[in-house]
Tab-separated table of C-alpha atoms in Angstrom:
chain	number	residue	atom	x	y	z
A	1	MET	CA	63.425	-7.802	96.461
A	2	SER	CA	62.127	-6.307	99.753
A	3	HIS	CA	59.660	-3.853	99.326
A	4	ASP	CA	59.534	-0.395	101.775
A	5	HIS	CA	57.637	2.824	101.543
A	6	PHE	CA	57.837	6.369	103.277
A	7	ASP	CA	56.117	9.378	103.086
A	8	VAL	CA	59.426	11.044	102.347
A	9	LEU	CA	62.631	9.495	100.999
A	10	ILE	CA	66.094	12.237	101.808
A	11	VAL	CA	68.401	11.816	98.804
A	12	GLY	CA	72.067	11.977	100.695
A	13	ALA	CA	73.283	12.353	103.941
A	14	GLY	CA	75.852	15.307	103.940
A	15	ILE	CA	74.928	18.450	104.743
A	16	SER	CA	71.818	18.988	102.405
A	17	GLY	CA	70.153	15.789	103.612
A	18	VAL	CA	70.966	16.209	107.253
A	19	GLY	CA	69.487	19.140	107.781
A	20	ALA	CA	66.289	18.505	105.494
A	21	ALA	CA	65.718	15.320	108.328
A	22	TYR	CA	65.727	17.600	110.349
A	23	HIS	CA	62.842	19.907	109.758
A	24	LEU	CA	60.978	16.989	108.254
A	25	LYS	CA	61.357	15.277	111.755
A	26	HIS	CA	60.071	18.676	113.877
A	27	GLN	CA	58.008	20.485	111.328
A	28	CYS	CA	56.192	16.910	110.024
A	29	PRO	CA	56.066	14.914	113.016
A	30	GLY	CA	53.785	12.932	111.824
A	31	LYS	CA	55.873	11.248	108.517
A	32	SER	CA	57.552	8.502	107.919
A	33	PHE	CA	61.471	8.705	106.127
A	34	ALA	CA	64.513	7.391	105.497
A	35	VAL	CA	67.579	9.124	104.342
A	36	LEU	CA	69.690	7.372	101.298
A	37	GLU	CA	72.803	7.422	101.305
A	38	ALA	CA	75.811	5.629	98.949
A	39	LEU	CA	78.506	6.962	100.849
A	40	GLU	CA	79.420	4.557	103.953
A	41	SER	CA	78.786	7.124	106.765
A	42	PHE	CA	77.127	10.799	106.588
A	43	GLY	CA	78.891	14.073	106.167
A	44	GLY	CA	78.840	14.133	101.470
A	45	THR	CA	81.618	15.920	100.887
A	46	TRP	CA	83.420	16.214	103.990
A	47	ARG	CA	83.733	13.045	104.022
A	48	MET	CA	84.974	11.977	100.662
A	49	HIS	CA	87.371	14.818	100.242
A	50	THR	CA	90.441	14.189	102.291
A	51	TYR	CA	93.364	15.896	100.423
A	52	PRO	CA	95.485	17.901	103.081
A	53	GLY	CA	94.297	21.000	104.565
A	54	VAL	CA	90.366	20.188	103.517
A	55	ARG	CA	88.184	22.629	104.696
A	56	SER	CA	85.137	25.582	104.363
A	57	ASP	CA	86.076	28.352	102.123
A	58	SER	CA	83.114	30.048	103.310
A	59	ASP	CA	82.323	30.675	106.728
A	60	LEU	CA	80.558	28.150	109.459
A	61	TYR	CA	78.608	31.068	111.227
A	62	THR	CA	76.522	30.876	107.795
A	63	PHE	CA	77.179	27.322	106.504
A	64	GLY	CA	76.317	26.341	110.196
A	65	TYR	CA	73.165	25.552	110.476
A	66	ARG	CA	70.531	28.382	111.858
A	67	PHE	CA	68.881	25.937	114.345
A	68	LYS	CA	72.778	24.483	115.830
A	69	PRO	CA	75.398	27.248	117.081
A	70	TRP	CA	78.466	26.738	115.262
A	71	LEU	CA	81.206	27.567	118.308
A	72	GLY	CA	84.678	26.902	116.191
A	73	PRO	CA	86.547	29.035	113.890
A	74	PRO	CA	85.022	30.583	110.840
A	75	ILE	CA	86.534	28.862	108.280
A	76	ALA	CA	86.776	24.848	109.376
A	77	SER	CA	88.499	21.488	109.078
A	78	ALA	CA	86.225	18.705	107.063
A	79	ARG	CA	86.424	17.522	110.810
A	80	GLU	CA	84.908	19.311	112.640
A	81	ILE	CA	82.237	20.017	110.234
A	82	LEU	CA	81.632	16.583	110.316
A	83	ASP	CA	82.037	16.481	114.168
A	84	TYR	CA	79.257	19.478	114.326
A	85	MET	CA	77.023	17.320	111.720
A	86	GLU	CA	77.739	14.305	113.769
A	87	GLU	CA	75.970	15.957	116.775
A	88	VAL	CA	72.889	17.659	114.710
A	89	ILE	CA	72.590	13.349	114.453
A	90	GLU	CA	72.979	12.551	116.925
A	91	GLU	CA	70.895	15.480	119.231
A	92	ASN	CA	67.874	14.616	117.152
A	93	ASP	CA	68.196	11.054	117.105
A	94	LEU	CA	68.314	10.934	113.029
A	95	ALA	CA	70.989	7.681	113.054
A	96	LYS	CA	68.091	5.476	112.853
A	97	HIS	CA	66.680	7.150	109.694
A	98	ILE	CA	69.848	7.424	108.107
A	99	LEU	CA	70.204	3.653	105.623
A	100	TYR	CA	73.719	4.060	104.843
A	101	GLU	CA	75.787	1.919	101.059
A	102	HIS	CA	72.607	2.929	99.296
A	103	LYS	CA	72.613	3.160	95.520
A	104	ILE	CA	69.645	3.857	93.831
A	105	THR	CA	70.130	2.969	89.928
A	106	SER	CA	66.096	4.282	88.933
A	107	ALA	CA	63.728	6.776	89.932
A	108	ALA	CA	60.386	6.302	88.648
A	109	PHE	CA	57.075	8.026	89.598
A	110	SER	CA	53.682	7.072	88.513
A	111	ARG	CA	50.685	9.229	88.278
A	112	LYS	CA	48.277	6.668	88.930
A	113	THR	CA	50.064	5.923	91.764
A	114	ASN	CA	51.299	8.994	93.303
A	115	LEU	CA	54.137	7.529	93.563
A	116	TRP	CA	57.879	7.467	93.352
A	117	THR	CA	58.976	3.578	92.750
A	118	LEU	CA	63.265	4.088	93.803
A	119	GLU	CA	65.571	0.778	92.847
A	120	ILE	CA	68.347	0.850	95.008
A	121	GLU	CA	71.328	-1.453	94.826
A	122	ARG	CA	72.304	-2.748	98.818
A	123	LEU	CA	76.579	-1.690	98.199
A	124	ASP	CA	78.226	-3.962	101.164
A	125	THR	CA	76.163	-6.702	101.065
A	126	GLY	CA	75.216	-6.801	96.838
A	127	GLU	CA	71.542	-7.123	97.182
A	128	ARG	CA	68.677	-5.041	95.418
A	129	ARG	CA	66.361	-3.282	96.880
A	130	VAL	CA	62.717	-1.458	96.199
A	131	PHE	CA	61.521	1.689	97.708
A	132	THR	CA	58.690	3.572	97.150
A	133	CYS	CA	57.251	7.234	98.349
A	134	ASN	CA	54.986	9.669	98.177
A	135	PHE	CA	57.324	12.950	97.707
A	136	LEU	CA	60.830	12.501	96.509
A	137	TRP	CA	63.950	14.659	98.229
A	138	MET	CA	67.035	14.858	96.447
A	139	CYS	CA	69.707	16.628	98.477
A	140	GLN	CA	72.394	13.963	96.453
A	141	GLY	CA	74.682	17.557	95.878
A	142	TYR	CA	76.098	19.022	92.660
A	143	TYR	CA	78.991	16.863	91.457
A	144	ARG	CA	80.201	13.722	90.888
A	145	HIS	CA	82.490	12.647	94.233
A	146	ALA	CA	83.863	9.215	92.273
A	147	GLU	CA	86.406	11.567	89.240
A	148	GLY	CA	87.037	14.960	89.603
A	149	TYR	CA	88.117	17.043	85.948
A	150	THR	CA	90.830	16.616	85.000
A	151	PRO	CA	90.970	18.204	80.655
A	152	ASP	CA	92.126	16.129	78.009
A	153	TRP	CA	96.270	17.194	78.292
A	154	PRO	CA	98.462	16.733	74.829
A	155	GLY	CA	101.199	14.022	75.955
A	156	LEU	CA	99.701	13.441	79.393
A	157	LYS	CA	100.963	10.040	79.083
A	158	ASP	CA	104.722	10.644	78.402
A	159	TYR	CA	104.524	12.157	82.541
A	160	LYS	CA	106.566	9.609	84.591
A	161	GLY	CA	105.792	11.250	87.126
A	162	ARG	CA	102.787	10.616	90.127
A	163	ILE	CA	99.387	12.422	88.607
A	164	ILE	CA	97.353	13.435	91.963
A	165	HIS	CA	93.729	14.482	91.799
A	166	PRO	CA	92.842	16.110	95.071
A	167	GLN	CA	89.367	14.629	94.986
A	168	THR	CA	90.391	11.261	94.850
A	169	TRP	CA	93.507	12.540	97.256
A	170	PRO	CA	95.215	8.772	97.805
A	171	GLU	CA	96.705	7.340	101.189
A	172	ASP	CA	100.198	6.332	100.033
A	173	ALA	CA	100.844	10.066	98.353
A	174	ASP	CA	104.663	10.739	100.043
A	175	LEU	CA	105.022	14.369	98.696
A	176	ALA	CA	108.192	15.188	101.454
A	177	GLY	CA	110.896	16.506	99.506
A	178	LYS	CA	109.430	16.510	96.271
A	179	GLU	CA	109.017	19.122	93.335
A	180	VAL	CA	105.214	19.482	93.617
A	181	LEU	CA	102.886	21.239	90.437
A	182	VAL	CA	99.817	22.372	91.352
A	183	ILE	CA	97.662	23.103	88.538
A	184	GLY	CA	94.753	25.214	89.535
A	185	SER	CA	93.822	28.636	90.910
A	186	GLY	CA	90.754	28.409	93.053
A	187	ALA	CA	89.566	27.239	96.468
A	188	THR	CA	91.004	23.946	96.633
A	189	THR	CA	94.700	25.298	95.143
A	190	ALA	CA	94.130	27.616	98.231
A	191	THR	CA	94.245	24.966	100.053
A	192	VAL	CA	96.151	22.359	98.967
A	193	VAL	CA	99.405	24.512	99.395
A	194	PRO	CA	99.666	26.217	101.887
A	195	ALA	CA	99.063	22.537	103.950
A	196	ILE	CA	101.625	20.807	101.254
A	197	ALA	CA	103.873	23.518	101.145
A	198	GLY	CA	106.579	22.579	104.702
A	199	GLU	CA	107.192	19.275	103.442
A	200	CYS	CA	107.345	19.361	99.659
A	201	LYS	CA	110.650	20.631	98.549
A	202	HIS	CA	109.241	23.652	97.040
A	203	VAL	CA	105.425	23.838	95.258
A	204	THR	CA	104.925	25.341	92.651
A	205	VAL	CA	101.619	26.534	90.532
A	206	LEU	CA	100.176	26.785	87.490
A	207	GLN	CA	97.165	28.901	86.246
A	208	ARG	CA	96.017	29.386	82.870
A	209	SER	CA	93.650	32.706	84.758
A	210	PRO	CA	93.819	34.412	88.103
A	211	THR	CA	90.871	34.087	90.536
A	212	TYR	CA	90.448	37.168	93.881
A	213	PHE	CA	90.953	35.297	97.792
A	214	ILE	CA	90.213	37.481	100.546
A	215	PRO	CA	92.362	37.167	103.015
A	216	GLY	CA	92.136	36.941	107.090
A	217	ARG	CA	91.923	36.439	109.673
A	218	ASN	CA	89.691	33.375	111.311
A	219	ILE	CA	88.900	34.334	113.426
A	220	ASN	CA	85.011	36.952	113.853
A	221	GLU	CA	86.042	40.217	116.398
A	222	LEU	CA	82.203	40.511	116.805
A	223	VAL	CA	82.159	36.869	118.110
A	224	GLU	CA	84.905	37.089	120.263
A	225	LEU	CA	83.421	40.506	121.807
A	226	LEU	CA	80.381	38.810	122.826
A	227	ARG	CA	81.314	36.336	124.732
A	228	GLN	CA	83.607	38.004	126.523
A	229	ILE	CA	80.383	39.940	127.806
A	230	ASP	CA	78.789	36.652	127.951
A	231	VAL	CA	76.274	36.535	125.820
A	232	ASP	CA	73.521	33.444	124.774
A	233	GLU	CA	75.784	30.934	122.356
A	234	THR	CA	71.995	30.874	120.577
A	235	TRP	CA	72.246	34.592	120.150
A	236	ILE	CA	75.840	35.172	119.142
A	237	HIS	CA	75.090	32.650	116.081
A	238	GLU	CA	72.287	34.556	115.293
A	239	ILE	CA	73.525	38.401	115.436
A	240	ALA	CA	76.934	36.495	113.386
A	241	ARG	CA	75.011	35.194	110.799
A	242	LYS	CA	72.500	38.752	109.907
A	243	LYS	CA	76.348	40.393	110.328
A	244	ILE	CA	78.227	37.917	107.941
A	245	LEU	CA	74.664	38.045	105.694
A	246	PHE	CA	75.187	42.067	106.048
A	247	ASP	CA	77.695	41.953	104.714
A	248	GLN	CA	77.726	39.199	102.172
A	249	ASP	CA	74.593	41.621	100.817
A	250	GLN	CA	76.684	44.475	101.156
A	251	PHE	CA	79.569	43.165	99.036
A	252	THR	CA	77.328	41.456	96.528
A	253	ARG	CA	75.780	44.548	95.498
A	254	ARG	CA	78.909	46.242	95.156
A	255	SER	CA	80.583	43.693	92.525
A	256	PHE	CA	77.826	44.687	90.362
A	257	GLU	CA	77.622	48.192	90.750
A	258	GLU	CA	81.334	49.291	91.812
A	259	PRO	CA	83.546	46.976	90.358
A	260	GLU	CA	86.774	48.511	90.198
A	261	THR	CA	86.423	49.588	93.201
A	262	LEU	CA	86.002	46.609	95.225
A	263	LYS	CA	88.657	44.040	92.872
A	264	GLU	CA	91.632	46.899	93.562
A	265	GLU	CA	90.148	46.146	97.700
A	266	LEU	CA	90.571	42.369	97.213
A	267	LEU	CA	94.405	43.260	95.261
A	268	THR	CA	94.675	45.435	98.526
A	269	GLY	CA	94.363	43.070	100.785
A	270	VAL	CA	96.297	40.203	98.826
A	271	ARG	CA	99.089	42.600	98.462
A	272	ALA	CA	99.305	43.213	101.952
A	273	PHE	CA	100.704	39.855	102.683
A	274	LEU	CA	102.906	39.198	99.759
A	275	GLY	CA	104.781	43.493	99.983
A	276	PRO	CA	104.457	45.916	97.232
A	277	ASP	CA	107.330	44.643	94.407
A	278	TYR	CA	105.240	41.160	94.141
A	279	ASP	CA	104.015	40.769	90.565
A	280	MET	CA	100.492	41.172	91.017
A	281	THR	CA	99.269	40.063	87.568
A	282	HIS	CA	98.762	36.184	89.724
A	283	PHE	CA	96.481	37.589	91.470
A	284	THR	CA	94.567	40.550	89.038
A	285	PRO	CA	91.559	38.062	87.347
A	286	ARG	CA	89.967	39.237	84.072
A	287	TYR	CA	86.910	39.314	85.578
A	288	ARG	CA	85.053	41.298	87.716
A	289	PRO	CA	84.515	39.964	91.399
A	290	TRP	CA	81.663	37.620	92.079
A	291	ARG	CA	81.152	35.830	88.235
A	292	GLN	CA	83.502	32.934	90.163
A	293	ARG	CA	83.607	32.459	93.469
A	294	ILE	CA	85.519	33.840	95.741
A	295	ALA	CA	87.707	31.382	98.023
A	296	PHE	CA	88.712	33.251	102.283
A	297	VAL	CA	91.859	32.350	102.901
A	298	PRO	CA	92.601	32.200	106.911
A	299	ASP	CA	95.359	34.079	108.309
A	300	GLY	CA	96.939	34.699	104.309
A	301	ASP	CA	98.147	31.055	104.591
A	302	LEU	CA	98.576	30.882	101.131
A	303	PHE	CA	100.296	33.762	100.465
A	304	GLN	CA	102.602	33.163	103.539
A	305	GLY	CA	103.343	30.737	101.954
A	306	ILE	CA	104.861	32.557	98.410
A	307	ALA	CA	106.484	35.438	100.530
A	308	ALA	CA	107.847	33.133	102.016
A	309	GLY	CA	109.935	31.119	99.526
A	310	LYS	CA	107.882	27.581	99.476
A	311	ALA	CA	105.506	28.449	96.382
A	312	THR	CA	106.123	30.315	93.023
A	313	MET	CA	103.168	30.878	91.322
A	314	VAL	CA	103.327	30.725	87.592
A	315	THR	CA	100.751	32.524	84.984
A	316	ASP	CA	100.636	30.667	81.813
A	317	GLU	CA	99.038	27.748	79.534
A	318	ILE	CA	100.332	24.485	79.527
A	319	ASP	CA	101.450	23.154	75.944
A	320	ARG	CA	101.824	19.231	76.432
A	321	PHE	CA	103.283	17.228	79.231
A	322	THR	CA	106.485	16.449	79.756
A	323	GLU	CA	107.961	13.038	81.097
A	324	GLY	CA	109.438	15.543	83.264
A	325	GLY	CA	106.747	18.438	84.210
A	326	VAL	CA	104.722	20.360	82.019
A	327	LEU	CA	106.162	21.988	79.034
A	328	LEU	CA	103.497	25.779	78.476
A	329	LYS	CA	103.429	27.888	75.818
A	330	SER	CA	105.590	30.635	76.950
A	331	GLY	CA	108.229	27.745	76.199
A	332	LYS	CA	109.047	27.483	79.637
A	333	GLU	CA	108.879	24.238	81.210
A	334	LEU	CA	108.360	23.166	84.843
A	335	LYS	CA	110.170	19.836	86.226
A	336	ALA	CA	107.743	18.186	89.108
A	337	ASP	CA	108.174	15.360	90.713
A	338	VAL	CA	104.476	14.654	91.458
A	339	ILE	CA	101.693	16.706	89.755
A	340	ILE	CA	98.748	18.127	91.587
A	341	THR	CA	95.609	18.329	88.839
A	342	ALA	CA	93.114	21.425	91.653
A	343	THR	CA	91.248	21.130	88.162
A	344	GLY	CA	87.180	21.708	89.076
A	345	PHE	CA	84.900	18.913	89.192
A	346	ASN	CA	82.094	16.873	87.350
A	347	LEU	CA	78.769	18.481	87.515
A	348	SER	CA	76.755	16.233	88.286
A	349	VAL	CA	72.661	16.613	87.904
A	350	LEU	CA	70.635	14.708	90.889
A	351	GLY	CA	72.989	12.227	90.684
A	352	ASP	CA	73.502	10.982	87.740
A	353	ILE	CA	70.132	8.138	88.333
A	354	PRO	CA	67.925	7.797	85.418
A	355	PHE	CA	64.554	9.055	86.395
A	356	SER	CA	61.582	8.471	84.265
A	357	VAL	CA	57.722	9.443	85.089
A	358	ASP	CA	54.255	8.045	84.022
A	359	GLY	CA	57.322	5.698	82.045
A	360	GLU	CA	59.013	8.227	79.760
A	361	PRO	CA	62.405	8.786	80.257
A	362	VAL	CA	63.431	12.556	81.982
A	363	ASN	CA	65.854	14.716	80.497
A	364	PHE	CA	66.191	17.676	82.878
A	365	ALA	CA	67.656	19.791	80.091
A	366	ASP	CA	64.204	19.809	79.120
A	367	THR	CA	62.443	20.633	82.248
A	368	VAL	CA	62.043	24.112	83.205
A	369	THR	CA	62.679	24.675	86.817
A	370	TYR	CA	60.793	26.378	89.157
A	371	ARG	CA	62.834	28.675	91.745
A	372	GLY	CA	66.296	26.581	91.008
A	373	MET	CA	64.404	23.404	93.072
A	374	MET	CA	60.956	21.667	91.523
A	375	PHE	CA	60.289	20.676	87.438
A	376	THR	CA	57.617	20.827	85.148
A	377	GLY	CA	56.462	17.899	84.095
A	378	VAL	CA	58.003	16.153	87.511
A	379	PRO	CA	56.003	15.388	90.268
A	380	ASN	CA	56.087	15.290	94.147
A	381	MET	CA	59.837	16.174	93.811
A	382	VAL	CA	62.213	18.785	95.111
A	383	TRP	CA	66.192	19.241	94.663
A	384	VAL	CA	68.073	21.054	96.941
A	385	PHE	CA	70.386	22.962	95.168
A	386	GLY	CA	72.478	26.373	97.683
A	387	TYR	CA	73.814	29.420	96.327
A	388	PHE	CA	77.257	29.903	94.863
A	389	ARG	CA	77.797	33.459	96.368
A	390	ALA	CA	76.572	32.761	99.718
A	391	SER	CA	76.797	29.229	102.185
A	392	TRP	CA	75.032	26.589	100.502
A	393	THR	CA	73.156	25.835	103.924
A	394	LEU	CA	71.287	28.862	103.771
A	395	ARG	CA	69.213	27.696	101.280
A	396	VAL	CA	68.966	23.623	102.849
A	397	ASP	CA	67.770	25.786	105.847
A	398	LEU	CA	65.100	28.017	103.978
A	399	LEU	CA	64.179	24.928	101.523
A	400	GLY	CA	63.582	22.804	105.001
A	401	ASP	CA	60.806	25.469	105.391
A	402	PHE	CA	58.956	25.232	101.970
A	403	VAL	CA	59.244	21.399	101.769
A	404	CYS	CA	57.612	20.920	105.087
A	405	ARG	CA	54.923	24.096	104.444
A	406	LEU	CA	54.320	22.167	101.176
A	407	LEU	CA	53.856	19.151	102.360
A	408	ASN	CA	51.351	19.930	105.043
A	409	HIS	CA	49.028	21.681	102.794
A	410	MET	CA	48.935	18.631	100.510
A	411	ASP	CA	48.034	16.890	103.752
A	412	GLU	CA	45.471	19.872	104.069
A	413	LYS	CA	43.866	20.146	100.794
A	414	GLY	CA	43.963	15.855	99.887
A	415	VAL	CA	45.958	15.803	98.100
A	416	HIS	CA	48.723	12.927	97.226
A	417	ARG	CA	49.890	15.159	93.711
A	418	VAL	CA	51.790	18.346	93.320
A	419	GLU	CA	53.596	19.872	90.227
A	420	PRO	CA	55.064	22.339	88.797
A	421	VAL	CA	53.370	23.839	85.555
A	422	ILE	CA	54.301	27.141	83.581
A	423	PRO	CA	51.061	29.417	83.659
A	424	ALA	CA	48.544	29.769	80.727
A	425	ALA	CA	49.742	33.741	80.741
A	426	ASP	CA	53.726	32.778	81.175
A	427	GLU	CA	53.845	30.099	78.155
A	428	GLY	CA	55.231	32.521	75.497
A	429	MET	CA	57.958	33.574	77.393
A	430	ALA	CA	61.447	32.595	76.614
A	431	LEU	CA	63.679	30.652	77.963
A	432	SER	CA	67.470	30.602	78.678
A	433	PRO	CA	69.665	28.249	80.222
A	434	TRP	CA	69.736	27.232	84.053
A	435	ILE	CA	72.854	30.325	84.637
A	436	ASP	CA	73.316	33.458	83.066
A	437	PRO	CA	76.826	33.307	82.009
A	438	GLU	CA	77.650	37.005	82.557
A	439	ASN	CA	76.121	36.280	86.412
A	440	PHE	CA	78.270	33.532	87.196
A	441	ASN	CA	80.582	31.449	85.120
A	442	PRO	CA	82.924	28.703	86.719
A	443	GLY	CA	83.970	25.803	84.393
A	444	TYR	CA	81.803	23.169	85.727
A	445	LEU	CA	79.080	25.065	85.054
A	446	MET	CA	79.827	26.090	81.850
A	447	ARG	CA	80.526	22.444	80.673
A	448	SER	CA	77.182	20.982	82.150
A	449	MET	CA	75.002	23.536	80.807
A	450	HIS	CA	73.173	21.231	78.431
A	451	LEU	CA	72.655	18.939	81.318
A	452	LEU	CA	70.468	21.702	83.297
A	453	PRO	CA	67.031	22.307	83.074
A	454	LYS	CA	66.001	25.415	81.830
A	455	ARG	CA	65.135	29.082	83.210
A	456	GLY	CA	62.433	31.155	82.515
A	457	ALA	CA	62.404	35.148	82.232
A	458	LYS	CA	60.660	35.507	85.491
A	459	PRO	CA	62.104	35.619	88.955
A	460	GLU	CA	59.878	32.444	89.682
A	461	TRP	CA	61.022	30.024	87.304
A	462	GLN	CA	65.426	30.237	87.882
A	463	HIS	CA	67.519	30.054	90.615
A	464	THR	CA	68.345	33.324	91.356
A	465	GLN	CA	71.124	32.659	93.321
A	466	ASP	CA	69.708	35.483	95.518
A	467	TYR	CA	69.612	34.592	98.307
A	468	TRP	CA	68.561	38.363	99.834
A	469	ARG	CA	65.357	38.758	97.885
A	470	GLU	CA	64.694	34.419	98.534
A	471	LYS	CA	64.687	34.743	102.325
A	472	GLU	CA	61.688	36.721	101.271
A	473	GLU	CA	59.848	34.927	98.468
A	474	ILE	CA	59.944	31.381	99.246
A	475	PRO	CA	58.190	32.036	103.010
A	476	ALA	CA	56.175	34.387	101.241
A	477	ILE	CA	54.585	31.482	98.228
A	478	ASP	CA	51.212	30.981	97.490
A	479	LEU	CA	51.324	27.347	97.713
A	480	ASP	CA	47.770	28.048	95.768
A	481	GLY	CA	49.058	30.125	92.799
A	482	ALA	CA	48.891	29.070	89.568
A	483	GLU	CA	52.356	27.135	89.562
A	484	PHE	CA	51.198	25.125	91.036
A	485	ARG	CA	49.081	22.033	89.541
A	486	TYR	CA	47.270	19.600	92.877
A	487	ALA	CA	45.486	16.076	92.474
């Protein structure tokens, strides 16, 4: 096997990995590094997802990197996001650092050598390679790209039509003139339905329970005004980010402090598209706002399709599949030529890679997380896991600064290993699941909570999901605090 060594290995060339590479290059210019990517090109989610209409469900002024102004619409297509990432790679000469079709088959750390050893399979050639590094930066995302989540419905094999999961959209999908049933109620449904409604005979959306949405124009009026008065794009980007983050902070606060008022405002926004006579039970969730992610619906396109009679909402539960469609628990049967299962995805904990430390397998469910990015008993590694209530990339930038500061601090101290440890004063603190389900409870997390690290009672031992606190706290972390052990 060929053997390569780097100071830092970044895993994944999606939005997190490209951002990490940028920060490492600019803040730790003396470090050698490579980005390992299993796909044939950069982009991660935006490369893999090819279903009709695929787009962001949060604004690109905060989903874009802080260091590169976003010039397009607030809600962007996958193609626009890939073009933006390509510019980042080209402008910062990152392409030479990215190794594509390199799949990690194992990752092992040794406290004797203070090195990570990664075994790699070259997917294009079948070659086996070994990489070593001093520090591992996990940016591989949080769900399995190869397959989406499909419930084990009774009678699924009885159905004679075609079943498509958006995550693995086939190139030969033909929906023209067909009765299409979309099962699901989240952001993917809100994206797919308006994109296909025009070509189908009719689209029926079947949801077990409703979801909150925010409809609005796909422009940022503040940005348009600033451009009109010829403000520099770098300033516009920064001002827009600050304004959007301020608004999001207020929205999140209100979801806890005045949930009923906020709920009515959200429903009023949807009702404006559907009219006063529409049965709003289809868009009235049983939970308070923000216990699950809320998707922005640009120009209300989902609701426009419903109002125009091209799409119909049905709120019910599946009893079983039939030869021609789905039988509901209410006794009604929904006939369909094609069924699209927009039912979510499967969580992937650190890429489903087998990890070991000093020869012992790592079960991340037995570890405690330090701020949702490091884990007790696992040295020289950071995992980028973003925000549910704010744009993922905000945490990419925050952790980019943190990792680079940590690496430079280790060089200054002349040490080769760092790992988070629970101080003696906190050893007896209560441990709980990774995320409080009363705080945030989407299905993919609830199904996989047993695989994730534990959280402690104190904020530093949690992934708080609170960007507005972390933007102050993470830059102020005392790297010589009792939570860090160096060697």
